[in-house]
Coordinates of C-alpha atoms in Angstrom, one line a residue:
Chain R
X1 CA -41.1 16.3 -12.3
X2 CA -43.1 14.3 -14.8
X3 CA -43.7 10.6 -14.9
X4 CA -41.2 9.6 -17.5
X5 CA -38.3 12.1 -16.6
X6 CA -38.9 10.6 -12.6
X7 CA -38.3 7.0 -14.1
X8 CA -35.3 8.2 -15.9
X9 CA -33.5 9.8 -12.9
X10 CA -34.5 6.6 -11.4
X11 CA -33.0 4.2 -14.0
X12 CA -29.7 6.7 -13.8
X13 CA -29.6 5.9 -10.3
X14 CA -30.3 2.1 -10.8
X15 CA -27.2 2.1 -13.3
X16 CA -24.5 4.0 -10.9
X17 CA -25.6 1.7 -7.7
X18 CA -24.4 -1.5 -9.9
X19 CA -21.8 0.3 -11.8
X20 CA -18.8 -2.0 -10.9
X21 CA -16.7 0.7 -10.9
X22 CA -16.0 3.5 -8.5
X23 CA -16.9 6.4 -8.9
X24 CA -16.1 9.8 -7.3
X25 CA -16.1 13.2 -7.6
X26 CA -15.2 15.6 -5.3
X27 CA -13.2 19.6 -4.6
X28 CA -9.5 20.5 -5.0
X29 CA -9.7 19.8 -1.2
X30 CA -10.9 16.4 -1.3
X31 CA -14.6 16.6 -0.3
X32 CA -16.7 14.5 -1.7
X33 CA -19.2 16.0 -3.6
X34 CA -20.5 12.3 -5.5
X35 CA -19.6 8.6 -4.8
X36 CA -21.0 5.5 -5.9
X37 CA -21.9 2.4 -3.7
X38 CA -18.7 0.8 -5.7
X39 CA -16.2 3.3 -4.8
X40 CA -17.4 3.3 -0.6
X41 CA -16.8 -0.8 -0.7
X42 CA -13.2 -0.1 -1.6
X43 CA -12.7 2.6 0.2
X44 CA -14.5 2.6 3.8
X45 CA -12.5 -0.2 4.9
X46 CA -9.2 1.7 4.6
X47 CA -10.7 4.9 5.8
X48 CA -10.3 3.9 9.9
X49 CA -11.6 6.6 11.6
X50 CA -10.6 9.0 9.3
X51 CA -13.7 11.2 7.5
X52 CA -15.8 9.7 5.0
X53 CA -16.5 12.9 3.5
X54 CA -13.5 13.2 2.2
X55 CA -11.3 11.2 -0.3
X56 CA -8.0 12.2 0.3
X57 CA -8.5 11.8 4.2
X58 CA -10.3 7.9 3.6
X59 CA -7.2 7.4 1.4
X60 CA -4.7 8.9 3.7
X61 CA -3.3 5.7 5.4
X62 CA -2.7 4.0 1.7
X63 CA -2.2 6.6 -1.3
X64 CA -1.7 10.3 0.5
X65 CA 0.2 10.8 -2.9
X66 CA -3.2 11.5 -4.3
X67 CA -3.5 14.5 -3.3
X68 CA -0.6 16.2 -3.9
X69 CA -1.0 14.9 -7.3
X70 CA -3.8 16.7 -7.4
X71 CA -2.3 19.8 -5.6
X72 CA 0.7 19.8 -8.0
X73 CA -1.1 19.5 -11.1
X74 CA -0.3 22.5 -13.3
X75 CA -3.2 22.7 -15.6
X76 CA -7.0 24.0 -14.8
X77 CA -7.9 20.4 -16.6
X78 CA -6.7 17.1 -18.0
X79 CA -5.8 13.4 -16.9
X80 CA -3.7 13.3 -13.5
X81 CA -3.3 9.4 -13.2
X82 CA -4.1 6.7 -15.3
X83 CA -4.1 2.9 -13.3
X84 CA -2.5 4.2 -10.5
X85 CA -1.4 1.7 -8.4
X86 CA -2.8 1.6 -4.4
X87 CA -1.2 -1.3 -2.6
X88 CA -3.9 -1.4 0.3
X89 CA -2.8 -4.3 2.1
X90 CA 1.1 -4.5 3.0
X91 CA 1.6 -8.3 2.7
X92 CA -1.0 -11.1 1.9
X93 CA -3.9 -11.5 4.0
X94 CA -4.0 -13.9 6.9
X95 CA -6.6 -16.1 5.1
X96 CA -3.9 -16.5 2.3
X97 CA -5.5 -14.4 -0.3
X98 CA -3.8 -11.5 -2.0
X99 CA -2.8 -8.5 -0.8
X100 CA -5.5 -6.0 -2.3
X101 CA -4.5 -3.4 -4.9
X102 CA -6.4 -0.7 -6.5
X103 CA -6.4 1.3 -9.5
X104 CA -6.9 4.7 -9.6
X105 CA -7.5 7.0 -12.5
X106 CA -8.0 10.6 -11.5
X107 CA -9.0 13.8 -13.9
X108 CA -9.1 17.2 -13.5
X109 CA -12.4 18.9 -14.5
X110 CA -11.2 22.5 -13.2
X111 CA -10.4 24.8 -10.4
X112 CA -12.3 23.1 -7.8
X113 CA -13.8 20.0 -9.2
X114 CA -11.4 16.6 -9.9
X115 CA -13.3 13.2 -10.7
X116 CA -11.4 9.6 -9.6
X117 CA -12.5 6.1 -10.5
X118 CA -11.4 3.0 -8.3
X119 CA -11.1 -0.6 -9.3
X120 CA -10.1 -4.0 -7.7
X121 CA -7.3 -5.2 -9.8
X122 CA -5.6 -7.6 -7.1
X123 CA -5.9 -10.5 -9.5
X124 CA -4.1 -9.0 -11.9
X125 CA -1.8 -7.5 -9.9
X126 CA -1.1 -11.1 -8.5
X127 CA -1.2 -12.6 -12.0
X128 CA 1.9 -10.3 -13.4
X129 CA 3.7 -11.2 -10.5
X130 CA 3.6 -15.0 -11.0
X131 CA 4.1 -14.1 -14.9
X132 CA 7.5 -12.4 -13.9
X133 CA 8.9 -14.7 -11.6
X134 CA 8.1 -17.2 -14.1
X135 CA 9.7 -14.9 -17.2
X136 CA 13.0 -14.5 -15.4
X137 CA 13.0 -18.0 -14.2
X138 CA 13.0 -18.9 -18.2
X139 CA 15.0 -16.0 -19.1
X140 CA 18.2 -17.0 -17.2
X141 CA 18.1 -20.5 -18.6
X142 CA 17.8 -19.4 -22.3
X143 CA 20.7 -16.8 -21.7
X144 CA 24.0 -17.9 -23.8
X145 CA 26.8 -19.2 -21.8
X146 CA 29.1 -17.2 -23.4
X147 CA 27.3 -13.7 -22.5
X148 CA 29.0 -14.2 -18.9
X149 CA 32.0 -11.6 -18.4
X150 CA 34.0 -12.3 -15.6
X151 CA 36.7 -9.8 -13.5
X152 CA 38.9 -11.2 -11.1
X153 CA 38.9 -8.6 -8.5
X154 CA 42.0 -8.1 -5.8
X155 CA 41.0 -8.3 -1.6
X156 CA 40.7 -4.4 -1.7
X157 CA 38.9 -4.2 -4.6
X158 CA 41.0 -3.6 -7.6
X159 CA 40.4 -5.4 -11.4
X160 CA 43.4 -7.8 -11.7
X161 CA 42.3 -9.3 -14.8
X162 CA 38.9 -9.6 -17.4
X163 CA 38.1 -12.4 -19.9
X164 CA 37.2 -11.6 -23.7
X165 CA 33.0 -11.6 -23.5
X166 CA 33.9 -8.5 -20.8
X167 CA 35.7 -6.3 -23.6
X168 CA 32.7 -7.4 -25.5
X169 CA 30.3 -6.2 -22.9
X170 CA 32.1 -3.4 -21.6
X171 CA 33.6 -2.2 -25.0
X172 CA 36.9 -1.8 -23.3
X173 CA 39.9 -4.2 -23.6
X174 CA 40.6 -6.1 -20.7
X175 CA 44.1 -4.3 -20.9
X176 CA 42.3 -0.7 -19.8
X177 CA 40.7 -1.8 -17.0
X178 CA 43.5 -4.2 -15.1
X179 CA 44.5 -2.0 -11.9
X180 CA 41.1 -0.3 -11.6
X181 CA 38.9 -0.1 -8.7
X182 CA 36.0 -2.3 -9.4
X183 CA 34.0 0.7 -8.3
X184 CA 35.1 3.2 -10.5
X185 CA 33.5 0.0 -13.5
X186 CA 30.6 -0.9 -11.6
X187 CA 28.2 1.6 -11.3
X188 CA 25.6 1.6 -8.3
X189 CA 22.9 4.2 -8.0
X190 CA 23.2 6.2 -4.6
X191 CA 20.5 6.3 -2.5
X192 CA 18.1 4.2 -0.3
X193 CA 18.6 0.8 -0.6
X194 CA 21.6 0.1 -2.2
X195 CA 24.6 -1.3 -1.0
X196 CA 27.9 0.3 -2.4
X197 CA 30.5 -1.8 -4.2
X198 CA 32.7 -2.1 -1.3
X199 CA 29.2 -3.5 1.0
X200 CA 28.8 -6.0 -1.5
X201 CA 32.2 -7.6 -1.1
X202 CA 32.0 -7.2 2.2
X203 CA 28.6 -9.3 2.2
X204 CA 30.5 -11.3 -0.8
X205 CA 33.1 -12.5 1.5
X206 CA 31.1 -13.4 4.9
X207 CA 28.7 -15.2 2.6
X208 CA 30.0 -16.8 -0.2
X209 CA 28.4 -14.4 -2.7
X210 CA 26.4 -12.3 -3.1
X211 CA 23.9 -10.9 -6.0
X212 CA 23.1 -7.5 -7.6
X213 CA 21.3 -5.8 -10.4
X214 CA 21.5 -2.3 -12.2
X215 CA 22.2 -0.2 -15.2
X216 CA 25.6 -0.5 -16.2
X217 CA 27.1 1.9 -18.9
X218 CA 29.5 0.3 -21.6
X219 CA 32.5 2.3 -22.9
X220 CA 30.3 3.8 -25.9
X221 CA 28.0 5.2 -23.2
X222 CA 25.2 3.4 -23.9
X223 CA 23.4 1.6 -21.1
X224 CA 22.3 -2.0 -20.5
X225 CA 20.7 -3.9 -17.6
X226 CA 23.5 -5.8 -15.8
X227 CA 22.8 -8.8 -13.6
X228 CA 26.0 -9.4 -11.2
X229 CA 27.3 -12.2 -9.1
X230 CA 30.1 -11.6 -6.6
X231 CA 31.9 -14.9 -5.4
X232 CA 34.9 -15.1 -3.1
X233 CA 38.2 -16.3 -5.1
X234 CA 39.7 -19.6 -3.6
X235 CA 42.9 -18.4 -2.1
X236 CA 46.1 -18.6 -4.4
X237 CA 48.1 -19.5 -1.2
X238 CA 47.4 -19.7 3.0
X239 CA 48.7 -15.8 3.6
X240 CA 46.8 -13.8 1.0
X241 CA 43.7 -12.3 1.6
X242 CA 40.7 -14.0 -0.4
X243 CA 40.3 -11.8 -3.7
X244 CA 36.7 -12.5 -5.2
X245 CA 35.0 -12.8 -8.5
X246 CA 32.4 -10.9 -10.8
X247 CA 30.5 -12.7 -13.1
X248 CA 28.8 -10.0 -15.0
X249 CA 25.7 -10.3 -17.3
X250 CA 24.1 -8.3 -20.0
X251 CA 20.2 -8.7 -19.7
X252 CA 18.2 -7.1 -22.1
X253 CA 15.5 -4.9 -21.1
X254 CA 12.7 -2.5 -22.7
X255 CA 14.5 0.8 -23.1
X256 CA 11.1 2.4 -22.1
X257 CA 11.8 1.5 -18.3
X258 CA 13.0 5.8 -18.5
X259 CA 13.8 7.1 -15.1
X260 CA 10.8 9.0 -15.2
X261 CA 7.9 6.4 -14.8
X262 CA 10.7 4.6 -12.3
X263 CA 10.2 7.1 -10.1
X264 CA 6.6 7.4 -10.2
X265 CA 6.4 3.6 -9.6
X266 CA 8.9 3.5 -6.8
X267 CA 9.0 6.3 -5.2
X268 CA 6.8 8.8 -2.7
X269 CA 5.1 11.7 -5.4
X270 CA 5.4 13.9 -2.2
X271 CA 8.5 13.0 -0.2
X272 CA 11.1 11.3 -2.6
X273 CA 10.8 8.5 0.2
X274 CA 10.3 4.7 -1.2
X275 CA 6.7 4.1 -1.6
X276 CA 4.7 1.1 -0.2
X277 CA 5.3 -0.9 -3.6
X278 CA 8.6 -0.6 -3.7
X279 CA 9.1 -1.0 0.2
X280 CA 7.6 -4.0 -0.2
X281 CA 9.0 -5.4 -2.8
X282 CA 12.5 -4.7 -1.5
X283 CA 11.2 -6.0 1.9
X284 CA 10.1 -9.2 0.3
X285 CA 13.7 -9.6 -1.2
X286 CA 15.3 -9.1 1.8
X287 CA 13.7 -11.6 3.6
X288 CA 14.3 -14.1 1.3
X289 CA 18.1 -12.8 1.7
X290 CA 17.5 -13.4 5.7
X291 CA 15.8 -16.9 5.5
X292 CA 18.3 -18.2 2.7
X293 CA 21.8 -16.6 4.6
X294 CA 20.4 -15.9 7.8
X295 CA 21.9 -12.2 7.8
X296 CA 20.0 -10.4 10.6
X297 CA 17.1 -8.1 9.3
X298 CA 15.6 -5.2 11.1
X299 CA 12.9 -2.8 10.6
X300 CA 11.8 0.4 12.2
X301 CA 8.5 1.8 12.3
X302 CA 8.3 5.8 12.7
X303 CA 5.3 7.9 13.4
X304 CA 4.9 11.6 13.7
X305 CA 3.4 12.8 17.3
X306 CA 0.7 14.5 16.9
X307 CA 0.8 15.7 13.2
X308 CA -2.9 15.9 12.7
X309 CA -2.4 19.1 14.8
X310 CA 0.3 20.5 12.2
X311 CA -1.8 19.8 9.9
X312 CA -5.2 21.5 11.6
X313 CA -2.9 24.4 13.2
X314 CA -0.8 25.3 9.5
X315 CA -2.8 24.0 6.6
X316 CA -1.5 20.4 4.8
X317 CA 1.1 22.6 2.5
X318 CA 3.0 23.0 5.8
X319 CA 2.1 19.3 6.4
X320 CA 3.5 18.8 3.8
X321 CA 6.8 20.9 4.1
X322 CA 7.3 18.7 7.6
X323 CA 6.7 15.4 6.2
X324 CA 9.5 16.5 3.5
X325 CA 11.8 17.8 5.6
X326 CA 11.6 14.8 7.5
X327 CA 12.5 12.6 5.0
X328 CA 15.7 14.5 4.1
X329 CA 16.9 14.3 7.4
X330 CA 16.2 10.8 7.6
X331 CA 18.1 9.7 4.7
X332 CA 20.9 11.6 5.1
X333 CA 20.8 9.9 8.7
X334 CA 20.8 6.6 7.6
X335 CA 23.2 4.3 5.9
X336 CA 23.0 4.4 2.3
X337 CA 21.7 0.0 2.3
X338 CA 19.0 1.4 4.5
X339 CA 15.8 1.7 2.6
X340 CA 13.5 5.2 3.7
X341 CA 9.6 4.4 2.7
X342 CA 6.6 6.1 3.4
X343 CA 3.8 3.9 4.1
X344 CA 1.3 6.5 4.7
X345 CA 0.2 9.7 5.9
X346 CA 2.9 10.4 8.5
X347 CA 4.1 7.0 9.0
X348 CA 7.3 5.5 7.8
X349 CA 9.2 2.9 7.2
X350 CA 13.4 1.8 7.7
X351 CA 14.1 -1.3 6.5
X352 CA 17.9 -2.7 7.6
X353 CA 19.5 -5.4 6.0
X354 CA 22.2 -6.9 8.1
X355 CA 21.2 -5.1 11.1
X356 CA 20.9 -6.4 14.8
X357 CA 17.7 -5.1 17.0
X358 CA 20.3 -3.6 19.3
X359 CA 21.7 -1.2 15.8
X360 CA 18.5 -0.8 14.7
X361 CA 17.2 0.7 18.0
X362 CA 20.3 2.7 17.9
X363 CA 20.0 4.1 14.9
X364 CA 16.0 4.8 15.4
X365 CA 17.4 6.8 18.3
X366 CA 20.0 8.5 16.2
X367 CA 16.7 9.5 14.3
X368 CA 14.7 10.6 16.9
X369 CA 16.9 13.0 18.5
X370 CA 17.7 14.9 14.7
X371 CA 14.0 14.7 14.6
X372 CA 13.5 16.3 17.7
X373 CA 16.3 18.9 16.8
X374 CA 14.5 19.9 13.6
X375 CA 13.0 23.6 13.3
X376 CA 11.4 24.0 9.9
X377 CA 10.6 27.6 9.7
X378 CA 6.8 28.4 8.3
X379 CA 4.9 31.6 7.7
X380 CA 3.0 31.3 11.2
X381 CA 7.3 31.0 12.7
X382 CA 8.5 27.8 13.2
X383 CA 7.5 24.3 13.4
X384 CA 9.2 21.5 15.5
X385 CA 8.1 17.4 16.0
X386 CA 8.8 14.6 17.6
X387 CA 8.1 11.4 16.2
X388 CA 7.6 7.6 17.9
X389 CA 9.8 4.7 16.9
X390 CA 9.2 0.5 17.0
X391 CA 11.9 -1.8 16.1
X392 CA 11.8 -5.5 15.6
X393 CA 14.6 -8.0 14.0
X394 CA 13.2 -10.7 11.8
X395 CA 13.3 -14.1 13.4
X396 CA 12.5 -17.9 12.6
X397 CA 8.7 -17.2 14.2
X398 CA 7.6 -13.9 11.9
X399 CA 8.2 -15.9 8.8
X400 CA 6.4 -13.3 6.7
X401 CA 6.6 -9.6 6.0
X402 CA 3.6 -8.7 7.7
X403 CA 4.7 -11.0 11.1
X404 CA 7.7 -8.5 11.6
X405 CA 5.5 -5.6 10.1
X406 CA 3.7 -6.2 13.0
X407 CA 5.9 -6.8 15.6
X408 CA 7.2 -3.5 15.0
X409 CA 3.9 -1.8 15.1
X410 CA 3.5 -3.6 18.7
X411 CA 6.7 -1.6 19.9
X412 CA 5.6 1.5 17.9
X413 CA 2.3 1.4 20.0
X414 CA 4.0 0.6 23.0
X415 CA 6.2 4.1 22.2
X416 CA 3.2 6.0 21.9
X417 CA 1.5 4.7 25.0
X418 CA 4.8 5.7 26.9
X419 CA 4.7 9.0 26.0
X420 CA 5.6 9.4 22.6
X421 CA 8.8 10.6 21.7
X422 CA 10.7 7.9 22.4
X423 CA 12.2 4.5 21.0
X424 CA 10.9 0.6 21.7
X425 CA 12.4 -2.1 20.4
X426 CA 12.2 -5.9 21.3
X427 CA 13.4 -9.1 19.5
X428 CA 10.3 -11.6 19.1
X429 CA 10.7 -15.1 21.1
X430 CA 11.2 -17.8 18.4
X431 CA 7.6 -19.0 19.5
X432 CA 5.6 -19.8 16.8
X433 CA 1.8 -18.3 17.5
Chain O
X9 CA -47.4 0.4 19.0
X10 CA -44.2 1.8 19.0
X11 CA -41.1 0.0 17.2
X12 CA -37.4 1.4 18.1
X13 CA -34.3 1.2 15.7
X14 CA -32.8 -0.8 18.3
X15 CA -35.1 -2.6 19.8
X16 CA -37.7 -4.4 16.9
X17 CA -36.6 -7.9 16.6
X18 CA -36.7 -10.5 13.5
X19 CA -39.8 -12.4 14.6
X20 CA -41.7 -8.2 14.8
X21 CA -40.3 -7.9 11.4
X22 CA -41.2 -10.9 9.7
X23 CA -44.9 -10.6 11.3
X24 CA -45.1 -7.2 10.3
X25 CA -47.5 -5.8 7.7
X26 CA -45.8 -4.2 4.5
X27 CA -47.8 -1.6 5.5
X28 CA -47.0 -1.0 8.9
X29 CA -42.7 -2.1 7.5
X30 CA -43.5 1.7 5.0
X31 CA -44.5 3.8 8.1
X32 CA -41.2 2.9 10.0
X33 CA -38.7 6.1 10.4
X34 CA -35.8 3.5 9.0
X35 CA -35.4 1.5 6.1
X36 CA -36.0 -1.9 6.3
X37 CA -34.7 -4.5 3.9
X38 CA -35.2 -8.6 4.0
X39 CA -32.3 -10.6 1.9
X40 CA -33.3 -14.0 1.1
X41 CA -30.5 -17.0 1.6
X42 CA -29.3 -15.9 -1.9
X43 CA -29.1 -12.4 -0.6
X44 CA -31.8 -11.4 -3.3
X45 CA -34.3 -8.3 -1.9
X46 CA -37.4 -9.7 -0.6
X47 CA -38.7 -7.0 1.3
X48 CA -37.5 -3.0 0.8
X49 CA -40.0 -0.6 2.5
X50 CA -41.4 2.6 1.2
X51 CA -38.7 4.3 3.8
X52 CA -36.0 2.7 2.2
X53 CA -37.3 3.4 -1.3
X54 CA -37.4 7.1 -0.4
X55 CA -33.6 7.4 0.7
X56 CA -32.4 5.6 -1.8
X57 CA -34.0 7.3 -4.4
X58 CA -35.4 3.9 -6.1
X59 CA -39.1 2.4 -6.7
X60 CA -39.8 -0.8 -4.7
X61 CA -40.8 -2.7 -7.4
X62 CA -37.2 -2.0 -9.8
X63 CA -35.2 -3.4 -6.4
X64 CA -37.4 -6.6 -5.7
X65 CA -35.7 -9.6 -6.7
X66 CA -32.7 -8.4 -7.5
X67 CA -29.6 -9.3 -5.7
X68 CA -28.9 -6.6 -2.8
X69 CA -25.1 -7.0 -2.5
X70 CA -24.7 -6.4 -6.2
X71 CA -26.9 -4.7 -7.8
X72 CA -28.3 -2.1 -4.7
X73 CA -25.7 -2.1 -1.9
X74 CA -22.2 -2.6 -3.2
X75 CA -20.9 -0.5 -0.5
X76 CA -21.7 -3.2 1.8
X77 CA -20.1 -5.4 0.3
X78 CA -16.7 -6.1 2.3
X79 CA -16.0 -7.6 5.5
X80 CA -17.8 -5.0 7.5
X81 CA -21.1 -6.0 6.3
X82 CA -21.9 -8.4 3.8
X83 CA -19.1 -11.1 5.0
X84 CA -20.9 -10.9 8.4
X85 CA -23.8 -12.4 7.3
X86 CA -21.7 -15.4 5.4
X87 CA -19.8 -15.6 8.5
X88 CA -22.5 -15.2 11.5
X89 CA -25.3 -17.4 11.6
X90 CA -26.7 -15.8 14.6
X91 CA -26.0 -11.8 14.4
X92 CA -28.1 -8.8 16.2
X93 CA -25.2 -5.9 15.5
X94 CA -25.6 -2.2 14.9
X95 CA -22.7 -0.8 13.0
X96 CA -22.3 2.3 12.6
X97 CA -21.9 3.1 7.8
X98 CA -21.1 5.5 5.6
X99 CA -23.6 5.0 2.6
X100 CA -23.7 6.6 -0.9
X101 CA -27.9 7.0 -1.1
X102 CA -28.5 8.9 -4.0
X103 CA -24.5 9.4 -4.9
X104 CA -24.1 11.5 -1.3
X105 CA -21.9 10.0 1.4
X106 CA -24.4 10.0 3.8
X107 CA -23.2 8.6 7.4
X108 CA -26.5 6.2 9.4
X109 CA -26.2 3.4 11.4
X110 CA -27.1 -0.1 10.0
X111 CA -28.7 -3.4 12.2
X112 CA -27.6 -6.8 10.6
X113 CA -30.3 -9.4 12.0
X114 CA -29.9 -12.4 11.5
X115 CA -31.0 -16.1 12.8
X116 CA -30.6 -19.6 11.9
X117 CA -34.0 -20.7 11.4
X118 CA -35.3 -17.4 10.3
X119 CA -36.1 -17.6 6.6
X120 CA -35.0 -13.4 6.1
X121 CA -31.5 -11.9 7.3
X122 CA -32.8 -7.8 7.9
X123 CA -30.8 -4.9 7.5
X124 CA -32.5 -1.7 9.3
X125 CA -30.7 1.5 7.9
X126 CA -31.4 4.7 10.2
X127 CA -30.3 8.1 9.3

């Protein structure tokens, strides 16, 4: 190599060690094939004791979605992801810093070849966040009084009467809906997490009230983003039952929000399961539910025995298959106010609102044994698991999400020290540490 | 006379001849309090792919070693005063992930905090 060619490749290598960006490329499988100094500060810290070689495996703990995004990809080229989201930490640090995020942007460049950057966009990630609690803060003051539609709603649930800004809202007459199941007006999404109509009055009427927030359709059929507060009716005389109220609003949103990009933001690319954003964002709320009405809230940590073996013995498609299957069983297991996340590579989540420890183990139990029952069938035969549980209940001395994050991962440890297969579970002694 | 990895301490360093620092089998690098290169021998040089004279000066954290700097590394040596620890790394020398084990040196009244890199 000549002189000025020599100082060239130098100067090329000079500009990727600063780049302050990461930068990787690397095969359909994962190995890493290029990396820049950049990209290993992000991601060496997260990769444990998992092989630096390889992307997917460093990532494995935090974003395993990458690589079935990569798997699934149907083209031999083209963008996969574009900013990404990697929530790396699970709460905020101990030193009180944000929890870290990353961006990813990953391309295809053919069969066997994919390319990734990484960048640190914590602060910004931090910055929205403050930006939106401060948006809706301003947005429910500006809202107009008169955009409140209320329904006076019978113990067991049935409309007895609406006001004139619900016909309005609703594009019915007040007259069609009188005699109605508030159910059959009030639309809520099934699946993880949410509470049906009938939970919510339940939770209405040992509480007070209690808040909620979805797409509502109006008569016409379009859709519109409907904030709802449920508040128990003063009683009309000593012997009836306490009928409630529903003050509903109409808050506009950007249509864009499609289904589509929800998913991808809240939910598991692999499993369908919640994903560690959303997990933690619904975690967050619900511990704001515990500390402000002191409803008790539990969380179970699950981890699959052994699944590096599946994974070695099968290939990651049958992995992959398990980890699926798993999360079907789980949520149709749980309760539908139970919220099924994966937090990484075979680990997962249940978070239980208004559950006791001693439910909560009972229901990680419940899990365990269909776990243990499962038999996926594979090319090679069959495949069966068993999978590890910790529980913990939230109490006045884990005041943060990462305090009962952990107490749970104490148990889980303690599960997989006794043998695996098996379910610990302890309530944390209101001693602060 | 014979220097180990493991065993060459900051006082052999800093006493050390550049010439003798470019016939170690590791690479040896010297971070001023600013964490600016001081001293990169012809080892170093080698792996990473870069002339001594472009990486002189220039701040190691930065501009040379970003993958070192997180907690595991660079934060040691804002956090430790006193530190004689080998830590086993994954670098990227010339774009590869390329596994070695680092020694982070490092004393109060020493004027140059040493990395040793061995592959």
């Amino acid at each position: 190599m000549d002189a000025d060619l020599s100082r060239e490749h130098e100067q090329l290598l000079e500009f990727l060690y600063a780049c302050p960006v990461g930068l990787v490329e690397f095969d359909a499988m994962g190995a890493i094939t290029m990396i820049n100094p950049h990209a290993m500060k992000h991601l060496l810290p997260v990769a444990g004791m998992r092989d630096p070689g390889n992307l997917f495996a460093m990532l494995e703990g935090c974003a395993p979605e990458l690589r079935n995004l990569l798997a699934d990809y149907p083209k031999e080229r083209g963008g996969i992801c574009e900013g990404h989201r990697i929530a790396v930490d699970m709460a905020a640090r101990r030193s009180g810093k944000d929890p870290k995020v990353l961006a990813c942007t990953m391309i295809k460049l053919g069969p066997n070849r994919a390319m990734a950057t990484f960048s640190d966009i914590t602060v910004q990630v931090a910055q929205e966040r403050r930006l939106k609690q401060s948006e809706s803060w301003f947005g429910s003051l500006i809202a107009a009084v008169n955009d409140y539609a209320v329904l006076s709603i019978s113990a067991d649930g049935v409309i007895e009467g609406a006001n004139a800004a619900f016909a309005r809202q609703n594009g019915c007459a007040a007259g069609d809906v009188t005699g109605v199941p508030l159910d059959q007006i009030v639309s809520v999404t099934p699946g993880s997490g949410v509470m049906t109509v009938a939970d919510q009055l339940r939770l209405a009427e040992r509480d007070g009230w209690y808040l909620d927030e979805s797409w509502q359709v109006r008569g016409t059929g379009e859709r519109y983003w409907c904030q709802r507060l449920f508040a128990v009716r003063p009683e009309l005389d000593d012997r009836s039952a306490p009928g409630f109220f529903v003050v509903l609003r109409d808050v506009t949103r950007d249509a864009s929000d499609t289904s589509d990009l929800r998913r991808m933001l809240l939910f598991d690319h692999l499993t369908g399961a919640a994903n560690r954003t959303h997990f933690l964002q619904l975690f967050e709320r619900e511990q704001r539910r515990w500390r402000d009405a002191r409803q008790p809230l539990s969380l179970i940590l699950l981890d699959v025995d052994h699944f590096k073996s599946v994974n070695d013995a099968y290939g990651h498609p049958t992995g992959d298959v398990v980890l699926k299957q798993l999360t079907q069983l789980c949520s149709a297991t749980l309760r539908p106010s139970d919220l099924f996340a994966r937090l990484g590579g075979e680990e997962f989540a249940v978070l239980l609102p208004d559950t006791a420890l001693m439910q909560a183990v009972a229901i990680a139990d419940r899990l365990r044994e269909a776990i243990e029952a499962l038999v996926i069938p594979v090319a090679a035969g069959a495949v069966r698991i068993t999978a590890s549980f910790g529980c913990a209940t939230a109490t006045d001395a884990c005041g943060t999400v990462d305090g009962l994050i952990e107490l749970a991962d104490v148990q889980l440890y303690a599960a997989k020290h006794g043998g695996r297969n098996r379910v610990h579970g302890q309530a944390h002694r209101s001693v602060e540490a | 006379m014979f220097h180990a990895f493991d065993e060459i301490d900051l006082g052999g360093l800093a006493r050390m001849p550049l010439e003798d620092l470019d016939r170690l089998p590791f690479g040896v690098v010297g971070l001023d309090s600013e964490k600016l290169v001081v001293v990169y021998n012809a080892t170093e040089a080698g792996m990473a792919g870069l002339a001594r004279d472009s990486v002189i000066g220039l701040p190691f954290f930065d501009a040379v070693a970003q993958c070192m700097n997180n907690f595991m590394v660079a934060q040691r040596f804002e956090d430790e005063a006193e530190l004689d620890e080998i830590v086993p790394y994954v670098l990227t020398l010339r774009m590869r992930p390329t596994r070695v084990r680092l020694r982070l040196l490092a004393t109060p009244d020493a004027p140059l905090q040493y990395i040793l890199i061995e592959r």
